[in-house]
Tab-separated table of C-alpha atoms in Angstrom:
chain	number	residue	atom	x	y	z
F	1	MET	CA	-127.709	-26.270	155.233
F	2	PRO	CA	-129.926	-26.354	158.226
F	3	SER	CA	-132.433	-23.569	158.527
F	4	PRO	CA	-131.557	-20.851	160.576
F	5	ASN	CA	-134.707	-21.111	162.506
F	6	THR	CA	-134.390	-24.743	163.382
F	7	ALA	CA	-132.523	-24.137	166.814
F	8	SER	CA	-135.255	-21.449	167.916
F	9	THR	CA	-137.798	-23.805	166.710
F	10	LEU	CA	-136.587	-26.674	168.827
F	11	MET	CA	-135.949	-24.553	171.889
F	12	ASN	CA	-139.670	-23.276	171.684
F	13	ARG	CA	-141.122	-26.821	171.378
F	14	LEU	CA	-138.871	-27.676	174.424
F	15	GLN	CA	-140.486	-24.726	176.334
F	16	LYS	CA	-143.725	-25.625	175.175
F	17	ILE	CA	-143.434	-29.348	176.033
F	18	SER	CA	-142.034	-28.226	179.353
F	19	GLU	CA	-145.212	-26.177	180.105
F	20	GLU	CA	-147.553	-29.002	178.857
F	21	SER	CA	-145.586	-31.629	180.819
F	22	LEU	CA	-146.474	-29.327	184.038
F	23	LEU	CA	-150.163	-29.459	183.263
F	24	ALA	CA	-149.763	-33.129	182.616
F	25	LEU	CA	-148.262	-33.741	185.813
F	26	GLU	CA	-151.113	-31.692	187.770
F	27	GLN	CA	-153.572	-34.118	185.882
F	28	ALA	CA	-151.796	-37.091	186.770
F	29	LYS	CA	-151.746	-36.178	190.430
F	30	LEU	CA	-155.696	-35.309	190.068
F	31	ASP	CA	-156.089	-38.841	188.717
F	32	GLY	CA	-154.387	-40.245	191.840
F	33	ARG	CA	-150.866	-41.116	190.093
F	34	PRO	CA	-148.030	-40.945	192.843
F	35	ALA	CA	-144.983	-38.747	192.213
F	36	ILE	CA	-141.632	-39.130	194.055
F	37	GLY	CA	-139.125	-36.485	194.503
F	38	PHE	CA	-135.496	-37.267	194.293
F	39	TYR	CA	-132.363	-35.121	195.450
F	40	CYS	CA	-129.294	-37.072	194.434
F	41	LEU	CA	-128.019	-39.300	191.573
F	42	TYR	CA	-127.440	-42.037	194.077
F	43	SER	CA	-131.170	-42.868	194.438
F	44	PRO	CA	-132.403	-45.214	191.740
F	45	VAL	CA	-135.333	-43.703	189.831
F	46	GLU	CA	-135.918	-46.871	188.043
F	47	ILE	CA	-137.572	-48.353	191.222
F	48	ALA	CA	-140.244	-45.456	191.082
F	49	VAL	CA	-140.730	-45.715	187.441
F	50	ALA	CA	-141.291	-49.623	187.723
F	51	ALA	CA	-144.117	-48.867	190.290
F	52	GLY	CA	-145.685	-46.358	187.776
F	53	ALA	CA	-144.685	-43.416	189.828
F	54	ILE	CA	-143.464	-40.056	188.590
F	55	PRO	CA	-139.921	-39.284	189.371
F	56	LEU	CA	-139.232	-35.777	190.039
F	57	PRO	CA	-135.626	-34.119	190.384
F	58	LEU	CA	-135.754	-31.660	193.332
F	59	CYS	CA	-132.168	-30.287	193.884
F	60	GLY	CA	-132.537	-26.280	194.376
F	61	THR	CA	-130.400	-24.621	191.713
F	62	ARG	CA	-131.742	-20.959	192.267
F	63	ASN	CA	-130.799	-18.016	194.774
F	64	ASP	CA	-134.635	-16.987	195.153
F	65	PRO	CA	-135.527	-19.127	198.145
F	66	ILE	CA	-132.318	-19.165	200.171
F	67	GLU	CA	-133.182	-16.110	202.040
F	68	ALA	CA	-136.432	-17.782	203.439
F	69	ALA	CA	-134.144	-21.081	204.076
F	70	GLU	CA	-131.834	-18.944	206.106
F	71	THR	CA	-134.390	-18.332	208.723
F	72	ILE	CA	-134.086	-21.856	209.920
F	73	LEU	CA	-130.845	-23.124	208.310
F	74	PRO	CA	-127.311	-21.590	208.986
F	75	ARG	CA	-126.203	-18.995	206.554
F	76	ASN	CA	-122.744	-20.863	206.217
F	77	LEU	CA	-124.184	-23.945	204.488
F	78	CYS	CA	-124.099	-25.246	201.046
F	79	PRO	CA	-126.477	-22.897	198.617
F	80	LEU	CA	-127.768	-26.217	197.034
F	81	ILE	CA	-129.003	-27.373	200.421
F	82	LYS	CA	-130.410	-23.975	201.241
F	83	SER	CA	-132.044	-23.634	197.951
F	84	SER	CA	-133.518	-27.139	198.277
F	85	PHE	CA	-134.896	-26.379	201.637
F	86	GLY	CA	-136.082	-22.807	200.709
F	87	TYR	CA	-138.510	-24.325	197.985
F	88	ALA	CA	-140.131	-26.238	200.795
F	89	VAL	CA	-140.420	-23.350	203.150
F	90	THR	CA	-141.878	-20.970	200.532
F	91	ASP	CA	-143.695	-23.696	198.829
F	92	SER	CA	-142.791	-22.176	195.443
F	93	CYS	CA	-141.681	-25.374	193.665
F	94	PRO	CA	-144.849	-27.072	191.878
F	95	PHE	CA	-142.572	-30.452	191.769
F	96	PHE	CA	-141.923	-30.379	195.309
F	97	ARG	CA	-145.478	-29.744	195.874
F	98	MET	CA	-146.661	-32.641	193.728
F	99	SER	CA	-144.270	-35.093	195.462
F	100	ASP	CA	-145.995	-37.666	197.703
F	101	MET	CA	-142.793	-38.719	198.907
F	102	ILE	CA	-139.141	-37.427	199.223
F	103	ILE	CA	-136.042	-39.719	198.828
F	104	GLY	CA	-132.955	-38.412	200.385
F	105	ASP	CA	-129.570	-40.171	200.966
F	106	THR	CA	-126.671	-40.004	203.504
F	107	THR	CA	-124.485	-38.210	200.968
F	108	CYS	CA	-123.182	-35.100	203.307
F	109	ASP	CA	-123.868	-34.223	206.892
F	110	GLY	CA	-125.589	-30.820	205.614
F	111	LYS	CA	-128.094	-32.929	203.737
F	112	LYS	CA	-128.881	-35.430	206.205
F	113	LYS	CA	-129.706	-32.865	208.906
F	114	MET	CA	-131.570	-30.813	206.372
F	115	PHE	CA	-133.741	-33.778	205.601
F	116	GLU	CA	-135.008	-33.982	209.289
F	117	LEU	CA	-136.293	-30.658	209.037
F	118	LEU	CA	-137.757	-31.338	205.476
F	119	ALA	CA	-139.746	-34.096	207.172
F	120	ARG	CA	-141.899	-31.491	208.435
F	121	TYR	CA	-143.217	-30.839	205.395
F	122	LYS	CA	-143.335	-33.910	203.325
F	123	PRO	CA	-142.981	-37.636	204.024
F	124	VAL	CA	-139.080	-38.250	203.757
F	125	GLU	CA	-137.064	-41.617	203.263
F	126	VAL	CA	-133.485	-41.394	203.711
F	127	LEU	CA	-131.379	-44.175	202.042
F	128	GLN	CA	-128.283	-45.109	204.078
F	129	LEU	CA	-125.609	-44.656	201.446
F	130	PRO	CA	-122.114	-46.195	202.367
F	131	GLN	CA	-119.346	-44.023	202.225
F	132	ASN	CA	-116.791	-46.025	200.251
F	133	GLN	CA	-117.182	-48.172	197.245
F	134	ASP	CA	-115.550	-51.572	198.514
F	135	THR	CA	-118.246	-53.840	197.068
F	136	ALA	CA	-116.810	-56.629	198.896
F	137	THR	CA	-117.862	-55.014	202.198
F	138	VAL	CA	-120.440	-52.425	201.719
F	139	LEU	CA	-122.549	-53.522	198.485
F	140	PRO	CA	-124.766	-56.304	200.306
F	141	ALA	CA	-125.725	-53.771	202.844
F	142	TRP	CA	-126.469	-51.032	199.844
F	143	ARG	CA	-128.333	-53.863	198.070
F	144	ALA	CA	-130.349	-54.499	201.115
F	145	GLU	CA	-131.232	-50.717	201.515
F	146	LEU	CA	-132.395	-50.679	197.825
F	147	GLY	CA	-134.578	-53.396	198.708
F	148	ARG	CA	-135.958	-51.565	201.599
F	149	PHE	CA	-136.622	-48.627	199.187
F	150	LYS	CA	-138.411	-50.800	196.751
F	151	ASN	CA	-140.727	-52.011	199.624
F	152	ILE	CA	-141.550	-48.442	200.564
F	153	VAL	CA	-142.410	-47.649	196.924
F	154	GLU	CA	-144.420	-50.634	196.654
F	155	GLN	CA	-146.521	-49.579	199.661
F	156	LEU	CA	-147.029	-46.104	198.510
F	157	THR	CA	-147.970	-46.954	194.971
F	158	GLY	CA	-150.019	-50.172	195.678
F	159	VAL	CA	-148.008	-51.751	192.800
F	160	GLU	CA	-145.841	-54.888	192.869
F	161	ILE	CA	-142.422	-54.171	191.335
F	162	THR	CA	-141.970	-57.467	189.580
F	163	ARG	CA	-138.800	-58.335	187.816
F	164	GLU	CA	-140.361	-57.683	184.405
F	165	ARG	CA	-141.456	-54.213	185.426
F	166	LEU	CA	-137.919	-53.286	186.817
F	167	VAL	CA	-136.226	-54.343	183.634
F	168	ALA	CA	-138.402	-52.389	181.361
F	169	ALA	CA	-137.943	-49.289	183.657
F	170	ILE	CA	-134.096	-49.850	183.619
F	171	ASP	CA	-134.180	-50.354	179.543
F	172	LEU	CA	-136.408	-46.935	179.314
F	173	LEU	CA	-133.878	-45.087	181.567
F	174	ASN	CA	-130.820	-46.376	179.862
F	175	ARG	CA	-132.363	-45.052	176.559
F	176	GLN	CA	-133.041	-41.775	178.007
F	177	ARG	CA	-129.415	-41.624	179.335
F	178	LYS	CA	-128.077	-42.527	176.009
F	179	ALA	CA	-129.939	-39.762	174.301
F	180	LYS	CA	-128.590	-37.346	176.845
F	181	LYS	CA	-125.092	-38.626	176.389
F	182	MET	CA	-125.510	-38.039	172.433
F	183	ILE	CA	-126.000	-34.393	173.131
F	184	MET	CA	-123.033	-34.136	175.853
F	185	ASP	CA	-120.851	-35.898	173.443
F	186	LEU	CA	-121.386	-33.177	170.919
F	187	GLY	CA	-118.805	-31.436	172.941
F	188	LYS	CA	-116.121	-33.880	171.467
F	189	GLN	CA	-116.417	-31.836	168.255
F	190	ASP	CA	-114.106	-28.899	167.513
F	191	PRO	CA	-115.504	-26.402	167.399
F	192	ALA	CA	-118.405	-27.620	169.883
F	193	PRO	CA	-121.670	-27.263	167.771
F	194	LEU	CA	-123.703	-26.522	171.268
F	195	GLN	CA	-122.756	-23.893	173.897
F	196	GLY	CA	-122.147	-25.231	177.342
F	197	SER	CA	-124.861	-22.916	178.848
F	198	LEU	CA	-127.422	-24.071	176.047
F	199	MET	CA	-126.523	-27.662	176.655
F	200	LEU	CA	-126.905	-27.092	180.463
F	201	GLU	CA	-130.471	-25.701	179.933
F	202	MET	CA	-131.454	-28.411	177.721
F	203	MET	CA	-130.567	-31.153	180.373
F	204	PHE	CA	-132.057	-29.295	183.282
F	205	ARG	CA	-135.345	-28.739	181.472
F	206	VAL	CA	-135.636	-32.478	180.157
F	207	GLY	CA	-135.384	-33.898	183.683
F	208	TYR	CA	-138.737	-32.520	184.533
F	209	LEU	CA	-140.647	-34.143	181.456
F	210	ALA	CA	-142.952	-37.092	182.495
F	211	ASP	CA	-143.085	-38.686	179.301
F	212	LYS	CA	-139.880	-40.561	178.963
F	213	GLU	CA	-140.473	-41.859	175.340
F	214	ASN	CA	-141.274	-38.244	174.133
F	215	THR	CA	-138.350	-37.051	176.086
F	216	ILE	CA	-135.829	-39.470	174.370
F	217	ALA	CA	-137.513	-38.723	170.743
F	218	LEU	CA	-136.952	-34.973	171.353
F	219	LEU	CA	-133.176	-35.382	172.616
F	220	GLN	CA	-132.311	-37.424	169.704
F	221	GLU	CA	-133.533	-34.832	167.302
F	222	ILE	CA	-132.024	-31.889	169.331
F	223	ALA	CA	-128.727	-33.914	168.852
F	224	GLU	CA	-129.103	-34.616	165.064
F	225	GLU	CA	-129.810	-30.799	164.486
F	226	ALA	CA	-126.924	-29.875	166.555
F	227	ALA	CA	-124.718	-32.208	164.760
F	228	LYS	CA	-125.780	-30.460	161.693
F	229	GLY	CA	-124.768	-26.860	162.941
F	230	SER	CA	-128.313	-25.763	163.583
F	231	PHE	CA	-127.427	-24.354	166.989
F	232	ARG	CA	-124.212	-22.520	166.173
F	233	THR	CA	-122.464	-21.385	163.210
F	234	GLU	CA	-118.848	-22.323	162.753
F	235	SER	CA	-116.371	-19.555	162.300
F	236	ALA	CA	-112.525	-19.099	162.485
F	237	GLN	CA	-113.158	-17.047	165.663
F	238	ASP	CA	-114.959	-20.316	167.265
F	239	ARG	CA	-112.025	-22.344	166.443
F	240	LYS	CA	-109.674	-20.330	168.643
F	241	ARG	CA	-112.045	-20.480	171.629
F	242	LYS	CA	-110.395	-22.490	174.529
F	243	ARG	CA	-112.016	-25.920	175.617
F	244	ILE	CA	-112.882	-25.966	179.238
F	245	LEU	CA	-114.062	-29.213	181.305
F	246	LEU	CA	-116.092	-28.183	184.440
F	247	THR	CA	-115.698	-30.434	187.300
F	248	GLY	CA	-117.082	-30.635	190.766
F	249	VAL	CA	-120.524	-29.541	192.095
F	250	PRO	CA	-123.903	-29.846	190.122
F	251	VAL	CA	-125.025	-26.775	188.423
F	252	GLY	CA	-128.324	-25.995	186.749
F	253	VAL	CA	-130.560	-23.010	185.470
F	254	GLY	CA	-130.090	-20.455	188.208
F	255	SER	CA	-126.613	-21.514	189.355
F	256	GLU	CA	-124.691	-21.507	185.988
F	257	LYS	CA	-122.993	-18.088	186.341
F	258	VAL	CA	-119.455	-19.620	185.969
F	259	VAL	CA	-120.379	-21.353	182.633
F	260	LYS	CA	-121.703	-18.153	181.440
F	261	ILE	CA	-118.641	-16.123	182.502
F	262	VAL	CA	-116.371	-18.540	180.939
F	263	GLU	CA	-118.445	-18.061	177.560
F	264	GLN	CA	-118.506	-14.289	178.164
F	265	CYS	CA	-114.539	-14.453	178.373
F	266	GLY	CA	-114.373	-16.145	174.924
F	267	ALA	CA	-113.842	-19.851	175.799
F	268	ASP	CA	-116.391	-22.798	175.749
F	269	VAL	CA	-117.486	-25.219	178.464
F	270	VAL	CA	-117.287	-28.393	176.290
F	271	ALA	CA	-117.712	-30.964	178.982
F	272	PHE	CA	-119.522	-31.198	182.443
F	273	GLU	CA	-117.931	-34.129	184.556
F	274	ASN	CA	-120.228	-33.218	187.577
F	275	CYS	CA	-123.401	-35.106	188.426
F	276	SER	CA	-125.595	-32.793	186.297
F	277	GLY	CA	-123.430	-33.972	183.349
F	278	TYR	CA	-121.241	-36.948	182.519
F	279	LYS	CA	-121.568	-38.669	185.897
F	280	GLN	CA	-125.245	-39.559	184.817
F	281	ALA	CA	-124.018	-40.899	181.400
F	282	PHE	CA	-124.178	-44.555	182.490
F	283	GLN	CA	-125.808	-47.717	181.360
F	284	ILE	CA	-127.022	-50.378	183.814
F	285	ASP	CA	-126.436	-54.015	182.805
F	286	LEU	CA	-129.617	-55.643	181.690
F	287	GLU	CA	-128.205	-59.090	181.995
F	288	LYS	CA	-127.877	-59.066	185.566
F	289	ASP	CA	-130.321	-59.327	188.429
F	290	PRO	CA	-132.038	-55.940	188.199
F	291	MET	CA	-131.656	-55.067	191.869
F	292	ASP	CA	-127.978	-56.185	191.688
F	293	ALA	CA	-127.507	-54.179	188.687
F	294	LEU	CA	-129.042	-51.260	190.343
F	295	ALA	CA	-126.961	-51.534	193.558
F	296	GLU	CA	-123.655	-51.744	191.662
F	297	GLN	CA	-123.896	-48.940	189.421
F	298	TYR	CA	-125.653	-46.533	191.710
F	299	LEU	CA	-122.960	-47.280	194.481
F	300	SER	CA	-120.235	-46.574	191.600
F	301	THR	CA	-121.170	-42.955	191.102
F	302	PRO	CA	-117.913	-40.950	191.487
F	303	CYS	CA	-118.758	-38.340	194.041
F	304	SER	CA	-116.499	-36.775	196.535
F	305	VAL	CA	-118.784	-38.098	199.606
F	306	MET	CA	-116.948	-41.400	198.630
F	307	SER	CA	-113.704	-41.966	200.447
F	308	PRO	CA	-111.658	-42.785	198.481
F	309	ASN	CA	-112.912	-41.513	195.299
F	310	HIS	CA	-111.116	-43.201	192.460
F	311	GLY	CA	-113.907	-43.032	190.127
F	312	ARG	CA	-113.767	-39.493	189.636
F	313	PHE	CA	-109.956	-39.328	188.696
F	314	ALA	CA	-110.701	-42.211	185.948
F	315	LEU	CA	-113.571	-40.289	184.488
F	316	LEU	CA	-111.603	-37.054	184.674
F	317	GLU	CA	-108.830	-38.700	182.711
F	318	GLU	CA	-111.048	-40.241	180.229
F	319	MET	CA	-113.090	-37.117	179.497
F	320	ILE	CA	-109.753	-34.703	179.196
F	321	SER	CA	-108.664	-36.782	176.523
F	322	ASP	CA	-112.002	-37.561	174.701
F	323	PHE	CA	-113.127	-34.009	174.741
F	324	SER	CA	-109.563	-32.341	173.985
F	325	VAL	CA	-109.789	-29.876	176.610
F	326	ASP	CA	-107.139	-27.008	177.186
F	327	GLY	CA	-108.329	-26.402	180.804
F	328	VAL	CA	-110.145	-27.601	183.756
F	329	ILE	CA	-112.349	-25.587	186.245
F	330	ASP	CA	-113.165	-27.129	189.540
F	331	LEU	CA	-116.297	-25.593	190.843
F	332	THR	CA	-117.072	-25.968	194.683
F	333	TRP	CA	-120.069	-24.535	196.494
F	334	GLN	CA	-119.356	-22.709	199.765
F	335	ALA	CA	-119.497	-25.001	202.734
F	336	CYS	CA	-119.090	-28.068	200.377
F	337	HIS	CA	-116.422	-29.543	202.363
F	338	THR	CA	-115.805	-32.919	200.467
F	339	TYR	CA	-115.488	-31.149	197.089
F	340	ASN	CA	-113.494	-28.394	198.747
F	341	VAL	CA	-110.927	-30.903	200.244
F	342	GLU	CA	-110.849	-33.183	197.073
F	343	ALA	CA	-109.938	-30.055	194.994
F	344	PHE	CA	-106.310	-30.385	196.076
F	345	SER	CA	-106.188	-34.030	195.058
F	346	VAL	CA	-107.927	-33.199	191.577
F	347	ASN	CA	-105.323	-30.393	190.872
F	348	ALA	CA	-102.343	-32.511	191.736
F	349	PHE	CA	-103.649	-35.522	189.637
F	350	ILE	CA	-104.544	-33.306	186.494
F	351	GLN	CA	-101.057	-31.596	186.733
F	352	GLU	CA	-99.103	-34.926	186.919
F	353	ARG	CA	-101.188	-36.702	184.347
F	354	PHE	CA	-101.545	-33.854	181.822
F	355	GLY	CA	-99.190	-31.075	182.910
F	356	MET	CA	-102.249	-28.770	183.116
F	357	SER	CA	-103.255	-26.677	186.303
F	358	THR	CA	-106.838	-26.229	187.213
F	359	LEU	CA	-108.720	-23.246	188.435
F	360	HIS	CA	-110.559	-23.905	191.571
F	361	LEU	CA	-113.487	-21.552	192.282
F	362	GLU	CA	-115.621	-21.583	195.425
F	363	THR	CA	-118.615	-19.515	195.125
F	364	ASP	CA	-122.597	-19.716	195.932
F	365	TYR	CA	-125.498	-18.898	194.006
F	366	ALA	CA	-125.436	-15.025	194.470
F	367	GLU	CA	-124.072	-12.626	191.698
F	368	SER	CA	-121.970	-10.501	194.202
F	369	ASP	CA	-118.798	-12.277	193.415
F	370	THR	CA	-119.366	-12.312	189.558
F	371	GLU	CA	-116.622	-9.655	188.646
F	372	GLN	CA	-114.210	-11.392	190.999
F	373	ILE	CA	-114.586	-14.707	189.341
F	374	ARG	CA	-114.525	-13.177	185.915
F	375	VAL	CA	-111.103	-11.620	186.613
F	376	ARG	CA	-109.802	-15.074	187.728
F	377	VAL	CA	-111.284	-16.925	184.637
F	378	GLU	CA	-109.833	-14.282	182.314
F	379	ALA	CA	-106.248	-14.776	184.040
F	380	TYR	CA	-106.661	-18.785	183.731
F	381	LEU	CA	-107.488	-18.564	179.972
F	382	GLU	CA	-104.647	-16.191	179.296
F	383	MET	CA	-102.284	-18.703	181.213
F	384	LEU	CA	-103.811	-21.498	178.929
């Protein structure tokens, strides 16, 4: 039997490694190593890694900086955009501060206009992302855009990104994504050996670790220990918990209130379809030309900004079956119009394919509607 202290020891190690990584990042900056901030899953971090730069995830997931952002941005804007911009206004995010360049992309109108204002604080490059995934018509332009991005990173770092360097970076990040998938796939077990909120915290924290090899080793160790039951004891009560898949917008530490409410209501979020979850569980083909492979894989990301967005429905169909879920909660941030509109099609698809109704929740990062959400979640779980 695993030691009851194993889980807390691993989480303490993760906390310690996170603190040490921040210090290491600060030293790397003093040593002249560049860092590049990324806001979206569509931007290939492999190009930064291939040039020896440190990739840093920057999406805002906390409510704290939103008030400052609203002195410039409209209040009726997506909280993810406001939180992200708020960190720049308040200079309260060390990762934003350490970034030498910010990479955005033309996913939604709110982000595009926010990036214009963000350029007042940092150099910003915006990738021109196609709005559909018809590879015959848009892939050549997207491939050229990634070539432009590669040239920009080479100029920033002074490093030529050779084929060999790029293949090595792809292999490294493939292995990291595989290790993350090992942890996310634990949710296929019944009962799930890892609570959804804890899994979310782990995925969030490891995103900021600069040493990818150590990150991979730690993820593998966590997955192995969780599979042994170190993070959760199995009981008859656990077996009765409803199994929920969360789809829709990304969530992170600070914006996970819906996940916590589901758990408090006696169910488990066993799968995350969003881009903070399973959408990042892909592998890039190492047999192809690396730039072609990057362009094809990143363009295929099944986000609601794509029209049509067939990939999301295919992924949902696969995950609902593989994770044996009882229900689906579709989460939309307020003013996220693409996910809000697509919610109708998602519900219709899941009803037709699985005979299961979804619960669509529209909210922001604040806690003011927590009890309203709790009532709706309780009613949904009872219906299941």
